[in-house]
Amino acid sequence: MIEKVNPSHPDKLADRIAGAIVDLAYEIEADPRIATEVLIGHGQCHVIMETSVQIDRDAIHKAIYRIGGDIKPDILVVPQDTYLSKNQQGKLRCGDNGIFKGTPLTQEQKKLSEIARKIYREYPADGKYILDGDRLIICQSNAGSEALRAEYPHAEINPLGDWTGGTDVDTGATNRKLGSDMADSVTGGGLHGKDLSKADVSVNIHAFLKAQQTGKPVQLCCAIGDEEIDGMPYSEIVEEAKEYIRHIGGFEKLAEWGLF
């Protein structure tokens, strides 16, 4: 059983804005330190950033408008905590405590991801989808139910009728749709709005990729300050994650669909 939400779901808009801000930080420095939380809805976009780099406010505003539409920004920027900053001095060390799980994707999870992406290409508006065995549930805003039913005759489509969706209907917050982003690999850490020194990003990516490669579950843990995880220098795990992010096109791209 798996749920996917598309890139126009309010929670994913928040993830995408956070990811776009992290992308801006990486344009300024090769290895910035940044953590960003976003709450969006009903004409407002609240952003809190803890960062080691100075990002132009106009660039942040442009990212918010591009992703969230005509919405009022409210941005708070504070410097990164002194103790966290010292932890990274001299050598790349794990940025936080954490537990991590990588799990091979099931055929059901892959199938729903394909369905969600196909529907979104035709209807690029707020939507969410569930697949439970043979039961397919499609909730797609700004789309005629009859048109969808013609393509998916056995699915349950918009059970409460056609709807509009978006941030005028619902709020969105970063890292609230990790089940959609990570399937059975969900743990305590969120993927979005953070630089790669944060284990929540780099180790989650490492565990997920390793599980897909080996076909076996991967379970890892780390303590803040660790220099080695899973028998690898932490710097290599960060570099692996950096290459993955580079390959998919950036942190905002990661936020669109998550890891699958």
mmCIF file of C-alpha atoms in Angstrom:
data_model
loop_
_atom_site.group_PDB
_atom_site.id
_atom_site.type_symbol
_atom_site.label_atom_id
_atom_site.label_comp_id
_atom_site.label_asym_id
_atom_site.label_seq_id
_atom_site.Cartn_x
_atom_site.Cartn_y
_atom_site.Cartn_z
ATOM 1 C CA MET A 1 0.000 0.000 0.000
ATOM 2 C CA ILE A 2 1.475 3.359 -1.033
ATOM 3 C CA GLU A 3 0.407 6.990 -1.417
ATOM 4 C CA LYS A 4 2.040 9.488 -3.776
ATOM 5 C CA VAL A 5 1.361 13.214 -3.940
ATOM 6 C CA ASN A 6 2.380 15.312 -6.912
ATOM 7 C CA PRO A 7 4.633 18.409 -7.050
ATOM 8 C CA SER A 8 1.650 20.796 -6.832
ATOM 9 C CA HIS A 9 0.357 19.400 -3.545
ATOM 10 C CA PRO A 10 0.717 22.126 -0.857
ATOM 11 C CA ASP A 11 3.205 20.045 1.161
ATOM 12 C CA LYS A 12 5.299 19.534 -1.952
ATOM 13 C CA LEU A 13 5.181 23.255 -2.754
ATOM 14 C CA ALA A 14 6.705 23.819 0.693
ATOM 15 C CA ASP A 15 9.347 21.144 0.018
ATOM 16 C CA ARG A 16 10.124 22.658 -3.377
ATOM 17 C CA ILE A 17 10.533 26.182 -1.985
ATOM 18 C CA ALA A 18 12.855 24.836 0.722
ATOM 19 C CA GLY A 19 14.794 22.914 -1.934
ATOM 20 C CA ALA A 20 15.051 25.971 -4.178
ATOM 21 C CA ILE A 21 16.530 27.968 -1.274
ATOM 22 C CA VAL A 22 19.115 25.237 -0.656
ATOM 23 C CA ASP A 23 19.956 25.333 -4.375
ATOM 24 C CA LEU A 24 20.571 29.083 -4.008
ATOM 25 C CA ALA A 25 22.929 28.415 -1.090
ATOM 26 C CA TYR A 26 24.936 25.944 -3.205
ATOM 27 C CA GLU A 27 25.250 28.569 -5.948
ATOM 28 C CA ILE A 28 27.066 30.759 -3.414
ATOM 29 C CA GLU A 29 29.268 28.159 -1.695
ATOM 30 C CA ALA A 30 30.403 24.650 -2.589
ATOM 31 C CA ASP A 31 29.499 23.311 0.854
ATOM 32 C CA PRO A 32 27.084 25.666 2.601
ATOM 33 C CA ARG A 33 25.363 24.997 5.906
ATOM 34 C CA ILE A 34 21.638 25.612 5.752
ATOM 35 C CA ALA A 35 18.392 24.307 7.216
ATOM 36 C CA THR A 36 15.100 25.721 5.958
ATOM 37 C CA GLU A 37 11.518 25.196 7.091
ATOM 38 C CA VAL A 38 8.548 26.401 5.054
ATOM 39 C CA LEU A 39 4.864 26.772 5.934
ATOM 40 C CA ILE A 40 2.638 27.877 3.068
ATOM 41 C CA GLY A 41 -1.075 28.474 2.662
ATOM 42 C CA HIS A 42 -3.917 30.970 2.273
ATOM 43 C CA GLY A 43 -1.813 33.738 0.785
ATOM 44 C CA GLN A 44 1.163 33.392 3.140
ATOM 45 C CA CYS A 45 4.566 31.721 2.895
ATOM 46 C CA HIS A 46 6.554 31.595 6.132
ATOM 47 C CA VAL A 47 10.237 30.663 5.849
ATOM 48 C CA ILE A 48 12.712 30.145 8.695
ATOM 49 C CA MET A 49 16.358 29.642 7.701
ATOM 50 C CA GLU A 50 19.398 28.771 9.773
ATOM 51 C CA THR A 51 22.328 29.365 7.466
ATOM 52 C CA SER A 52 26.040 30.051 7.130
ATOM 53 C CA VAL A 53 25.609 31.890 3.804
ATOM 54 C CA GLN A 54 23.955 35.157 2.865
ATOM 55 C CA ILE A 55 21.299 34.575 0.223
ATOM 56 C CA ASP A 56 19.834 37.536 -1.636
ATOM 57 C CA ARG A 57 16.276 38.138 -0.430
ATOM 58 C CA ASP A 58 15.080 39.000 -3.916
ATOM 59 C CA ALA A 59 16.258 35.590 -5.119
ATOM 60 C CA ILE A 60 14.303 33.909 -2.307
ATOM 61 C CA HIS A 61 11.200 35.962 -3.150
ATOM 62 C CA LYS A 62 11.483 34.968 -6.823
ATOM 63 C CA ALA A 63 11.673 31.278 -5.874
ATOM 64 C CA ILE A 64 8.594 31.613 -3.650
ATOM 65 C CA TYR A 65 6.576 33.383 -6.373
ATOM 66 C CA ARG A 66 7.711 30.960 -9.079
ATOM 67 C CA ILE A 67 6.691 27.902 -7.070
ATOM 68 C CA GLY A 68 3.895 29.175 -4.834
ATOM 69 C CA GLY A 69 2.296 31.830 -7.018
ATOM 70 C CA ASP A 70 0.916 35.168 -5.802
ATOM 71 C CA ILE A 71 1.700 34.737 -2.132
ATOM 72 C CA LYS A 72 3.130 36.995 0.592
ATOM 73 C CA PRO A 73 6.621 36.006 1.834
ATOM 74 C CA ASP A 74 7.557 36.168 5.510
ATOM 75 C CA ILE A 75 11.243 35.286 5.935
ATOM 76 C CA LEU A 76 13.320 34.905 9.088
ATOM 77 C CA VAL A 77 17.068 34.303 8.700
ATOM 78 C CA VAL A 78 19.310 33.384 11.635
ATOM 79 C CA PRO A 79 22.964 32.252 11.689
ATOM 80 C CA GLN A 80 23.813 28.598 12.126
ATOM 81 C CA ASP A 81 24.287 27.501 15.726
ATOM 82 C CA THR A 82 27.883 27.994 16.949
ATOM 83 C CA TYR A 83 28.248 24.436 18.276
ATOM 84 C CA LEU A 84 26.959 22.896 15.049
ATOM 85 C CA SER A 85 29.337 25.084 13.073
ATOM 86 C CA LYS A 86 32.321 23.983 15.185
ATOM 87 C CA ASN A 87 31.396 20.335 14.598
ATOM 88 C CA GLN A 88 32.183 20.741 10.894
ATOM 89 C CA GLN A 89 35.457 22.641 11.266
ATOM 90 C CA GLY A 90 38.552 20.919 9.927
ATOM 91 C CA LYS A 91 36.835 17.723 8.769
ATOM 92 C CA LEU A 92 33.400 16.754 7.482
ATOM 93 C CA ARG A 93 31.576 15.014 10.313
ATOM 94 C CA CYS A 94 28.026 13.793 10.725
ATOM 95 C CA GLY A 95 25.771 16.794 11.340
ATOM 96 C CA ASP A 96 23.251 15.147 13.677
ATOM 97 C CA ASN A 97 22.098 11.994 15.436
ATOM 98 C CA GLY A 98 19.845 9.761 13.396
ATOM 99 C CA ILE A 99 18.489 6.358 12.453
ATOM 100 C CA PHE A 100 18.049 5.436 8.803
ATOM 101 C CA LYS A 101 16.416 2.689 6.789
ATOM 102 C CA GLY A 102 16.746 1.932 3.116
ATOM 103 C CA THR A 103 14.215 -0.490 1.626
ATOM 104 C CA PRO A 104 13.971 -1.875 -1.916
ATOM 105 C CA LEU A 105 10.995 -0.455 -3.772
ATOM 106 C CA THR A 106 8.111 -2.837 -4.426
ATOM 107 C CA GLN A 107 6.446 -3.233 -7.802
ATOM 108 C CA GLU A 108 3.336 -1.608 -6.310
ATOM 109 C CA GLN A 109 5.342 1.466 -5.298
ATOM 110 C CA LYS A 110 6.992 1.743 -8.703
ATOM 111 C CA LYS A 111 3.636 1.332 -10.456
ATOM 112 C CA LEU A 112 1.939 4.110 -8.492
ATOM 113 C CA SER A 113 4.871 6.442 -9.067
ATOM 114 C CA GLU A 114 4.476 5.905 -12.814
ATOM 115 C CA ILE A 115 0.706 6.498 -12.639
ATOM 116 C CA ALA A 116 1.133 9.675 -10.580
ATOM 117 C CA ARG A 117 3.727 11.104 -12.954
ATOM 118 C CA LYS A 118 1.624 10.264 -16.011
ATOM 119 C CA ILE A 119 -1.480 11.973 -14.581
ATOM 120 C CA TYR A 120 0.545 15.009 -13.500
ATOM 121 C CA ARG A 121 1.946 15.491 -16.995
ATOM 122 C CA GLU A 122 -1.635 15.950 -18.228
ATOM 123 C CA TYR A 123 -3.013 17.716 -15.142
ATOM 124 C CA PRO A 124 -0.222 19.777 -13.461
ATOM 125 C CA ALA A 125 -2.305 20.678 -10.409
ATOM 126 C CA ASP A 126 -2.676 19.455 -6.812
ATOM 127 C CA GLY A 127 -3.222 15.695 -6.662
ATOM 128 C CA LYS A 128 -2.768 12.581 -4.542
ATOM 129 C CA TYR A 129 -2.964 8.913 -5.403
ATOM 130 C CA ILE A 130 -3.164 5.603 -3.497
ATOM 131 C CA LEU A 131 -2.544 2.047 -4.643
ATOM 132 C CA ASP A 132 -3.509 -0.827 -2.327
ATOM 133 C CA GLY A 133 -3.218 -4.061 -4.231
ATOM 134 C CA ASP A 134 -5.805 -3.732 -7.021
ATOM 135 C CA ARG A 135 -7.464 -0.695 -5.433
ATOM 136 C CA LEU A 136 -6.429 2.554 -7.120
ATOM 137 C CA ILE A 137 -7.652 5.868 -5.688
ATOM 138 C CA ILE A 138 -7.104 9.011 -7.751
ATOM 139 C CA CYS A 139 -7.771 12.460 -6.279
ATOM 140 C CA GLN A 140 -6.814 14.973 -8.946
ATOM 141 C CA SER A 141 -7.812 18.619 -8.779
ATOM 142 C CA ASN A 142 -8.734 20.718 -11.789
ATOM 143 C CA ALA A 143 -9.536 17.627 -13.840
ATOM 144 C CA GLY A 144 -12.812 16.195 -15.047
ATOM 145 C CA SER A 145 -13.587 12.944 -13.276
ATOM 146 C CA GLU A 146 -15.150 11.470 -16.398
ATOM 147 C CA ALA A 147 -11.999 12.055 -18.452
ATOM 148 C CA LEU A 148 -9.900 10.295 -15.804
ATOM 149 C CA ARG A 149 -12.437 7.489 -15.515
ATOM 150 C CA ALA A 150 -12.165 6.821 -19.231
ATOM 151 C CA GLU A 151 -8.436 6.171 -18.808
ATOM 152 C CA TYR A 152 -8.666 4.422 -15.416
ATOM 153 C CA PRO A 153 -12.071 2.663 -15.509
ATOM 154 C CA HIS A 154 -11.431 0.557 -12.396
ATOM 155 C CA ALA A 155 -10.139 3.385 -10.199
ATOM 156 C CA GLU A 156 -11.980 5.354 -7.528
ATOM 157 C CA ILE A 157 -11.762 8.905 -8.833
ATOM 158 C CA ASN A 158 -12.437 12.091 -6.855
ATOM 159 C CA PRO A 159 -14.813 10.376 -4.383
ATOM 160 C CA LEU A 160 -16.261 13.706 -3.171
ATOM 161 C CA GLY A 161 -16.503 15.194 -6.654
ATOM 162 C CA ASP A 162 -14.353 17.545 -8.719
ATOM 163 C CA TRP A 163 -12.210 19.972 -6.694
ATOM 164 C CA THR A 164 -9.738 22.838 -7.067
ATOM 165 C CA GLY A 165 -7.028 22.156 -4.438
ATOM 166 C CA GLY A 166 -3.865 24.154 -3.882
ATOM 167 C CA THR A 167 -2.799 26.481 -1.101
ATOM 168 C CA ASP A 168 -6.135 28.338 -1.030
ATOM 169 C CA VAL A 169 -7.695 25.082 0.189
ATOM 170 C CA ASP A 170 -4.963 23.530 2.324
ATOM 171 C CA THR A 171 -1.673 24.438 3.993
ATOM 172 C CA GLY A 172 1.669 22.849 3.212
ATOM 173 C CA ALA A 173 4.754 22.235 5.365
ATOM 174 C CA THR A 174 8.201 20.836 4.681
ATOM 175 C CA ASN A 175 8.812 17.121 5.176
ATOM 176 C CA ARG A 176 5.164 16.283 5.799
ATOM 177 C CA LYS A 177 4.904 13.808 2.916
ATOM 178 C CA LEU A 178 7.910 11.559 3.553
ATOM 179 C CA GLY A 179 5.867 8.412 2.939
ATOM 180 C CA SER A 180 5.261 9.656 -0.588
ATOM 181 C CA ASP A 181 8.952 10.539 -0.958
ATOM 182 C CA MET A 182 10.588 7.469 0.582
ATOM 183 C CA ALA A 183 8.024 4.610 0.581
ATOM 184 C CA ASP A 184 9.028 2.027 3.229
ATOM 185 C CA SER A 185 12.349 3.787 3.848
ATOM 186 C CA VAL A 186 10.773 6.459 6.063
ATOM 187 C CA THR A 187 12.648 7.164 9.300
ATOM 188 C CA GLY A 188 12.835 10.115 11.670
ATOM 189 C CA GLY A 189 14.736 12.507 9.435
ATOM 190 C CA GLY A 190 13.376 14.694 6.657
ATOM 191 C CA LEU A 191 14.901 14.957 3.175
ATOM 192 C CA HIS A 192 14.097 18.544 2.330
ATOM 193 C CA GLY A 193 15.438 21.992 3.103
ATOM 194 C CA LYS A 194 18.890 20.931 4.339
ATOM 195 C CA ASP A 195 22.431 20.843 3.038
ATOM 196 C CA LEU A 196 24.300 17.574 2.519
ATOM 197 C CA SER A 197 26.273 17.761 5.749
ATOM 198 C CA LYS A 198 22.965 16.853 7.418
ATOM 199 C CA ALA A 199 22.647 13.091 7.835
ATOM 200 C CA ASP A 200 18.888 13.370 7.271
ATOM 201 C CA VAL A 201 19.690 14.053 3.635
ATOM 202 C CA SER A 202 22.957 12.294 2.836
ATOM 203 C CA VAL A 203 22.565 9.094 4.871
ATOM 204 C CA ASN A 204 18.928 8.673 3.838
ATOM 205 C CA ILE A 205 20.005 8.900 0.194
ATOM 206 C CA HIS A 206 22.890 6.482 0.796
ATOM 207 C CA ALA A 207 20.672 3.912 2.550
ATOM 208 C CA PHE A 208 17.984 4.148 -0.132
ATOM 209 C CA LEU A 209 20.420 3.758 -3.024
ATOM 210 C CA LYS A 210 22.198 0.856 -1.347
ATOM 211 C CA ALA A 211 18.891 -0.937 -0.792
ATOM 212 C CA GLN A 212 17.987 -0.583 -4.481
ATOM 213 C CA GLN A 213 21.426 -1.865 -5.524
ATOM 214 C CA THR A 214 21.529 -4.856 -3.160
ATOM 215 C CA GLY A 215 17.821 -5.689 -3.071
ATOM 216 C CA LYS A 216 18.061 -5.902 0.722
ATOM 217 C CA PRO A 217 16.945 -3.607 3.561
ATOM 218 C CA VAL A 218 19.630 -1.335 5.020
ATOM 219 C CA GLN A 219 19.531 -0.088 8.622
ATOM 220 C CA LEU A 220 22.022 2.488 9.892
ATOM 221 C CA CYS A 221 22.466 4.874 12.777
ATOM 222 C CA CYS A 222 24.843 7.728 13.534
ATOM 223 C CA ALA A 223 25.787 10.141 16.277
ATOM 224 C CA ILE A 224 26.575 13.783 15.749
ATOM 225 C CA GLY A 225 30.295 14.078 15.053
ATOM 226 C CA ASP A 226 30.704 10.602 13.536
ATOM 227 C CA GLU A 227 33.378 10.471 10.846
ATOM 228 C CA GLU A 228 32.394 7.033 9.514
ATOM 229 C CA ILE A 229 29.014 5.421 8.755
ATOM 230 C CA ASP A 230 28.335 2.027 7.173
ATOM 231 C CA GLY A 231 32.084 1.412 6.945
ATOM 232 C CA MET A 232 32.582 4.544 4.825
ATOM 233 C CA PRO A 233 34.062 7.943 5.625
ATOM 234 C CA TYR A 234 31.215 10.377 6.120
ATOM 235 C CA SER A 235 32.753 12.585 3.439
ATOM 236 C CA GLU A 236 32.230 9.784 0.874
ATOM 237 C CA ILE A 237 28.563 9.437 1.837
ATOM 238 C CA VAL A 238 28.148 13.189 1.397
ATOM 239 C CA GLU A 239 29.881 13.035 -2.001
ATOM 240 C CA GLU A 240 27.611 10.151 -3.082
ATOM 241 C CA ALA A 241 24.562 12.216 -2.121
ATOM 242 C CA LYS A 242 25.979 15.277 -3.879
ATOM 243 C CA GLU A 243 26.402 13.316 -7.092
ATOM 244 C CA TYR A 244 22.830 12.001 -6.785
ATOM 245 C CA ILE A 245 21.466 15.534 -6.294
ATOM 246 C CA ARG A 246 23.562 16.790 -9.200
ATOM 247 C CA HIS A 247 22.284 13.962 -11.419
ATOM 248 C CA ILE A 248 18.590 14.666 -10.763
ATOM 249 C CA GLY A 249 19.005 18.423 -11.166
ATOM 250 C CA GLY A 250 19.127 19.881 -7.657
ATOM 251 C CA PHE A 251 17.368 19.986 -4.318
ATOM 252 C CA GLU A 252 14.163 21.440 -5.736
ATOM 253 C CA LYS A 253 14.021 18.530 -8.172
ATOM 254 C CA LEU A 254 14.468 16.102 -5.284
ATOM 255 C CA ALA A 255 11.533 17.790 -3.578
ATOM 256 C CA GLU A 256 9.186 17.305 -6.530
ATOM 257 C CA TRP A 257 8.791 13.532 -6.208
ATOM 258 C CA GLY A 258 11.231 12.439 -3.506
ATOM 259 C CA LEU A 259 13.406 9.380 -4.073
ATOM 260 C CA PHE A 260 11.106 7.537 -6.511
#
